[in-house]
Amino acid sequence: MWYLLAASLFFLPFRLRISLGLLVVSLIVAVLNHTLQPVALLVLVVMAVVAFFCFRRKESDVLAKVGEGLLVLSAGALMLHLVPGFTNLIVVAGAQAGPESAPFTFNYNLDKALVPFLLLGCLPGLLKRPATPPRNRLWWLILLLSLPLLLLIATLAGGLRVELHYPEWLGSFMLANLFFVSFAEEALFRGWLQQRLSQRVGNGWGLLAASVLFGLAHAAGGVMLICFATVAGLIYGLAWLWSGRVWVSTLVHFAFNMLHLLFFTYPLWQHPPG
C-alpha cells in the first residue's frame, strides 16, 4: 500500500489521472488492511467532494473561496494527525541514528500524505506556476551550498554534532521523508501558503512570511529549532520561487534532511548527562 501511495504522489505533478487512479487503489488497500477506518473514510469522502467542487469553479467565486478555506483547515488537521480513523504504520520507534543522536520515531503517515491532493483541489496551480528565476544561475549553486552550511552553523551553535550514519532503516526513512513528509509540507507551505501570500503582498514578503510560519510550526523543538527551520524555509521558498515547481522545493527539502541524517546527529544532539 505504501509503495502505491508513494507512486501516486510521484505522478501527481506530471500525470494527474494516473496519480488519482493509484490513490484510489491505495485507499482501497488501506481500508482492507485497517489502516483507514470507516470514520476517516467518511471524512475523506466529504473532503473529496469539496475538493472536486472547488476544482471546477473559478477561484474568484465566493463559494470556491469558502471551499478553499475548508480544504486548508482539513489539510492542517491531516498534517497534525487530528482526524480520527487513521492507523499510521510505525516504522522505527525510539531508535538512535548514532550514539550521540537523540532517540526518535518515524511513521508512514497516510493522513499527512493526502495533503497535496486536497490542496490541489482548491488551487489547480499548486504544483506548477510561472517561475521567477534568478538573473544568474550561479545563485542555484549558492542555494544548494547553503544546505550543509546551515547544518554546520547549527553544529557551531551547539544543536548538532558531526556524526556519520548509515542506519539499516535508511531506505524506509527516505521513502517516508520524501513522499509523506517533504512533499506534504512543501505543498502546504510553499505551493499554497507562499503562493497565496505572494499574490497579495509580493514575492519577497510572501517568502518571508511563509518561512516564519514554517519556523513557528516547529515550535515544539524550542527557539533554536524555530530559527533554523525559518532559515531552511527561506531556502525551500527560494527554490520554489525560482523554479515555480513544488517538486523542486521538495527535492531541496529532502536533500537537507538527508544531509542531516547521514552526516550529523539526528534529529538532535543528545547532550551527555551533567
Coordinates of C-alpha atoms in Angstrom, one line a residue:
M1 CA 0.0 0.0 0.0
W2 CA 2.7 2.5 1.0
Y3 CA 4.6 2.0 -2.3
L4 CA 1.3 2.6 -4.2
L5 CA 0.7 5.7 -2.2
A6 CA 4.3 6.9 -2.9
A7 CA 3.8 6.2 -6.6
S8 CA 0.6 8.2 -6.7
L9 CA 2.4 11.2 -5.1
F10 CA 5.3 10.7 -7.6
F11 CA 2.9 11.0 -10.6
L12 CA 0.8 13.9 -9.1
P13 CA 2.9 16.8 -10.6
F14 CA 3.1 15.1 -14.0
R15 CA 0.2 12.7 -14.7
L16 CA -2.9 13.6 -12.7
R17 CA -5.2 10.7 -13.9
I18 CA -2.5 8.1 -13.2
S19 CA -1.9 9.6 -9.8
L20 CA -5.6 9.7 -8.8
G21 CA -6.0 6.1 -10.0
L22 CA -3.1 4.9 -7.9
L23 CA -4.5 6.9 -4.9
V24 CA -7.9 5.2 -5.2
V25 CA -6.2 1.8 -5.2
S26 CA -4.1 2.8 -2.2
L27 CA -7.1 3.9 -0.2
I28 CA -9.0 0.6 -1.0
V29 CA -6.0 -1.4 0.2
A30 CA -5.8 0.9 3.3
V31 CA -9.4 0.1 4.1
L32 CA -8.8 -3.6 3.6
N33 CA -5.8 -3.7 5.9
H34 CA -7.5 -1.4 8.5
T35 CA -5.0 1.5 8.1
L36 CA -8.1 3.6 7.1
Q37 CA -11.0 3.2 9.5
P38 CA -14.7 4.0 8.4
V39 CA -14.8 7.4 10.2
A40 CA -11.7 8.6 8.4
L41 CA -13.0 7.2 5.1
L42 CA -16.2 9.2 5.6
V43 CA -14.3 12.4 6.3
L44 CA -12.1 11.8 3.2
V45 CA -15.2 11.4 1.1
V46 CA -16.6 14.8 2.3
M47 CA -13.2 16.4 1.7
A48 CA -13.0 14.9 -1.8
V49 CA -16.5 16.3 -2.7
V50 CA -15.4 19.8 -1.5
A51 CA -12.1 19.5 -3.5
F52 CA -14.0 18.4 -6.7
F53 CA -16.4 21.3 -6.2
C54 CA -13.7 23.8 -5.8
F55 CA -11.6 22.4 -8.7
R56 CA -14.5 23.0 -11.1
R57 CA -15.2 26.6 -10.1
K58 CA -13.4 29.9 -10.6
E59 CA -11.0 30.9 -7.8
S60 CA -12.8 34.3 -7.6
D61 CA -16.1 32.6 -6.8
V62 CA -17.3 33.2 -3.2
L63 CA -18.2 29.5 -2.7
A64 CA -14.9 28.4 -4.1
K65 CA -13.1 30.6 -1.5
V66 CA -15.2 29.1 1.3
G67 CA -14.3 25.7 0.0
E68 CA -10.7 26.6 -0.1
G69 CA -10.8 27.6 3.5
L70 CA -12.4 24.3 4.4
L71 CA -9.8 22.4 2.5
V72 CA -6.9 24.3 4.0
L73 CA -8.3 23.6 7.5
S74 CA -8.7 20.0 6.6
A75 CA -5.1 19.8 5.3
G76 CA -3.9 21.3 8.6
A77 CA -5.9 18.7 10.5
L78 CA -4.4 15.9 8.5
M79 CA -0.9 17.3 8.9
L80 CA -1.3 17.5 12.6
H81 CA -2.9 14.0 12.8
L82 CA -6.2 15.4 14.3
V83 CA -8.5 13.5 12.0
P84 CA -9.6 10.2 13.8
G85 CA -9.6 6.9 12.0
F86 CA -6.0 6.7 10.6
T87 CA -3.7 3.9 11.8
N88 CA -0.3 5.1 10.6
L89 CA 2.4 2.5 10.4
I90 CA 5.2 2.9 13.0
V91 CA 8.4 2.1 11.1
V92 CA 11.0 3.0 13.7
A93 CA 10.3 3.6 17.4
G94 CA 12.8 5.1 19.9
A95 CA 15.7 4.5 17.6
Q96 CA 19.1 6.3 17.6
A97 CA 20.8 7.1 14.3
G98 CA 24.1 7.1 16.2
P99 CA 25.4 7.0 19.8
E100 CA 25.2 10.8 20.2
S101 CA 21.8 11.2 18.4
A102 CA 18.6 11.6 20.4
P103 CA 16.1 8.8 20.1
F104 CA 13.3 9.4 17.6
T105 CA 10.3 7.7 16.0
F106 CA 9.0 7.9 12.4
N107 CA 5.9 6.6 10.7
Y108 CA 4.4 6.1 7.3
N109 CA 1.7 8.7 7.6
L110 CA -1.3 8.2 5.3
D111 CA -3.2 11.3 6.6
K112 CA -0.2 13.7 6.0
A113 CA 0.4 12.2 2.6
L114 CA -3.1 13.2 1.4
V115 CA -2.4 16.9 2.0
P116 CA -1.2 17.7 -1.6
F117 CA -4.3 16.1 -3.1
L118 CA -6.6 18.2 -1.0
L119 CA -4.8 21.5 -1.7
L120 CA -4.7 20.8 -5.4
G121 CA -8.5 20.8 -5.3
C122 CA -8.6 24.5 -4.2
L123 CA -5.6 25.7 -6.1
P124 CA -5.0 24.0 -9.5
G125 CA -1.7 25.9 -9.8
L126 CA -0.5 24.4 -6.6
L127 CA 2.3 22.3 -8.1
K128 CA 3.2 24.5 -11.1
R129 CA 3.4 28.2 -11.5
P130 CA 5.4 30.7 -13.7
A131 CA 9.0 30.6 -12.4
T132 CA 10.8 33.7 -11.2
P133 CA 14.4 32.6 -11.8
P134 CA 17.5 34.5 -10.5
R135 CA 19.4 36.6 -13.0
N136 CA 22.5 34.4 -12.6
R137 CA 22.2 30.6 -12.4
L138 CA 25.1 30.7 -10.0
W139 CA 22.6 31.5 -7.3
W140 CA 21.3 28.0 -7.6
L141 CA 24.7 26.7 -6.6
I142 CA 24.9 29.1 -3.7
L143 CA 21.4 28.0 -2.6
L144 CA 22.4 24.3 -2.6
L145 CA 25.7 25.1 -0.8
S146 CA 23.7 26.8 1.9
L147 CA 22.2 23.5 3.0
P148 CA 25.4 22.0 4.5
L149 CA 26.4 25.4 5.7
L150 CA 23.2 25.8 7.7
L151 CA 23.8 22.4 9.4
L152 CA 27.4 23.4 10.2
I153 CA 26.1 26.6 11.8
A154 CA 23.7 24.5 13.8
T155 CA 26.7 22.4 14.9
L156 CA 28.6 25.5 16.0
A157 CA 25.6 26.7 17.9
G158 CA 25.5 23.5 19.9
G159 CA 22.4 21.9 18.5
L160 CA 24.1 19.2 16.4
R161 CA 27.4 17.3 16.2
V162 CA 29.0 15.7 13.2
E163 CA 28.2 12.0 13.3
L164 CA 28.2 9.7 10.2
H165 CA 25.3 7.3 9.9
Y166 CA 24.1 4.5 7.6
P167 CA 21.2 3.0 9.6
E168 CA 19.5 -0.2 8.5
W169 CA 16.2 1.6 8.1
L170 CA 17.7 4.2 5.7
G171 CA 15.5 3.1 2.8
S172 CA 12.3 3.3 4.8
F173 CA 13.3 6.8 6.0
M174 CA 14.0 8.0 2.5
L175 CA 10.6 6.8 1.3
A176 CA 8.7 8.4 4.2
N177 CA 10.7 11.6 4.2
L178 CA 10.4 12.3 0.5
F179 CA 6.8 11.5 -0.1
F180 CA 5.0 11.6 3.2
V181 CA 6.9 14.5 4.9
S182 CA 8.7 16.8 2.5
F183 CA 6.2 16.7 -0.3
A184 CA 3.3 17.3 2.0
E185 CA 5.0 20.2 3.8
E186 CA 6.1 21.8 0.6
A187 CA 2.6 21.6 -0.9
L188 CA 1.2 23.4 2.2
F189 CA 3.9 25.9 3.0
R190 CA 5.2 26.7 -0.5
G191 CA 2.6 25.5 -3.0
W192 CA -0.3 27.0 -1.2
L193 CA 0.7 29.4 1.6
Q194 CA 3.7 31.2 0.0
Q195 CA 1.8 31.3 -3.3
R196 CA -1.3 32.9 -1.8
L197 CA 0.8 35.3 0.3
S198 CA 2.8 36.3 -2.8
Q199 CA -0.3 37.1 -4.7
R200 CA -1.3 39.5 -2.0
V201 CA 1.9 41.1 -0.7
G202 CA 4.5 40.3 -3.3
N203 CA 7.2 37.6 -3.7
G204 CA 9.6 39.0 -1.1
W205 CA 7.1 39.4 1.7
G206 CA 5.4 36.2 0.8
L207 CA 8.7 34.3 1.0
L208 CA 9.5 35.8 4.4
A209 CA 6.1 35.3 5.9
A210 CA 5.8 31.7 4.8
S211 CA 9.3 30.9 6.1
V212 CA 8.5 32.4 9.5
L213 CA 5.3 30.4 9.7
F214 CA 7.2 27.3 8.7
G215 CA 9.6 28.0 11.5
L216 CA 6.8 28.5 14.1
A217 CA 5.4 25.2 13.0
H218 CA 8.5 23.7 14.6
A219 CA 7.9 25.5 17.9
A220 CA 7.8 22.2 19.9
G221 CA 11.6 21.9 19.3
G222 CA 12.4 25.2 21.0
V223 CA 13.7 28.6 20.0
M224 CA 16.8 27.3 18.2
L225 CA 14.8 24.9 16.0
I226 CA 12.3 27.7 15.1
C227 CA 15.2 29.9 14.0
F228 CA 16.9 27.2 11.9
A229 CA 13.6 26.0 10.4
T230 CA 12.8 29.6 9.4
V231 CA 16.1 29.8 7.6
A232 CA 15.5 26.4 6.0
G233 CA 12.1 27.7 4.9
L234 CA 13.8 30.6 3.1
I235 CA 16.0 28.2 1.2
Y236 CA 13.0 26.0 0.2
G237 CA 10.9 29.1 -0.6
L238 CA 13.6 30.4 -2.9
A239 CA 13.8 27.0 -4.7
W240 CA 10.0 27.1 -5.2
L241 CA 10.1 30.8 -6.3
W242 CA 12.9 30.4 -8.8
S243 CA 11.6 27.1 -10.3
G244 CA 7.8 27.5 -10.0
R245 CA 7.7 23.8 -9.1
V246 CA 6.8 22.3 -5.7
W247 CA 8.7 19.1 -6.7
V248 CA 11.9 21.2 -6.9
S249 CA 11.5 22.6 -3.4
T250 CA 10.5 19.1 -2.2
L251 CA 13.8 17.7 -3.5
V252 CA 15.8 20.6 -1.8
H253 CA 13.9 19.9 1.4
F254 CA 14.6 16.2 1.1
A255 CA 18.3 16.8 0.4
F256 CA 18.6 18.9 3.5
N257 CA 17.0 16.2 5.6
M258 CA 19.3 13.5 4.1
L259 CA 22.4 15.6 4.8
H260 CA 21.2 16.0 8.3
L261 CA 20.6 12.2 8.8
L262 CA 23.8 11.0 7.1
F263 CA 26.4 13.4 8.5
F264 CA 25.0 14.9 11.7
T265 CA 23.3 13.8 14.9
Y266 CA 19.7 13.2 14.0
P267 CA 17.3 14.7 14.9
L268 CA 19.4 16.5 17.6
W269 CA 22.5 16.0 19.6
Q270 CA 21.8 14.1 22.8
H271 CA 23.8 16.1 25.3
P272 CA 25.6 13.8 27.9
P273 CA 24.1 14.0 31.4
G274 CA 25.7 16.5 33.7

